[in-house]
Phi, psi and omega in degrees: 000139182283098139301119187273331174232184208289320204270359159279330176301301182317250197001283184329304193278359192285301210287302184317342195251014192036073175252181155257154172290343168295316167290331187271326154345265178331285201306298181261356179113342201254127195320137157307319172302295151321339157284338180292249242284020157313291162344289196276351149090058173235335156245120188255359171244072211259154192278137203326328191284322209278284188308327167299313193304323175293324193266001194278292185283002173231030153056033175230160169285129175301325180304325173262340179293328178268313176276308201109309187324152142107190161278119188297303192306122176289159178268152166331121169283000000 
């Protein structure tokens, strides 16, 4: 399934990593609220520093967590 926007990607990739938005918090630094409303398509522009750190902790290319585009799996360093 196609997720259209960046906060159905974050979900996607939160719940594929069985984080909590509390756990994705912790993990990267980033206000829990702020991942809620990334989520909830409220915030819909979340800032470029913001989106490395989520895709950074749910293993994904930040280029599709913002876009859809590209290969969702970051590749290994």
């Amino acid at each position: 399934m196609v997720e259209t926007s960046t906060g159905a990607r974050v979900r996607q990739a939160r719940m594929r990593s069985a984080l909590s938005q509390a756990q994705l918090a912790q993990l990267t630094g980033v206000a829990e609220a702020t991942i809620n409303r990334i989520e909830l398509g409220r915030n819909t522009q979340p800032r470029f520093v913001t989106v490395h750190k989520l895709a950074e902790a749910l293993q994904v290319n930040p280029g599709w967590l913002l876009t859809g585009e590209g290969e969702r799996d970051a590749r290994p360093a």
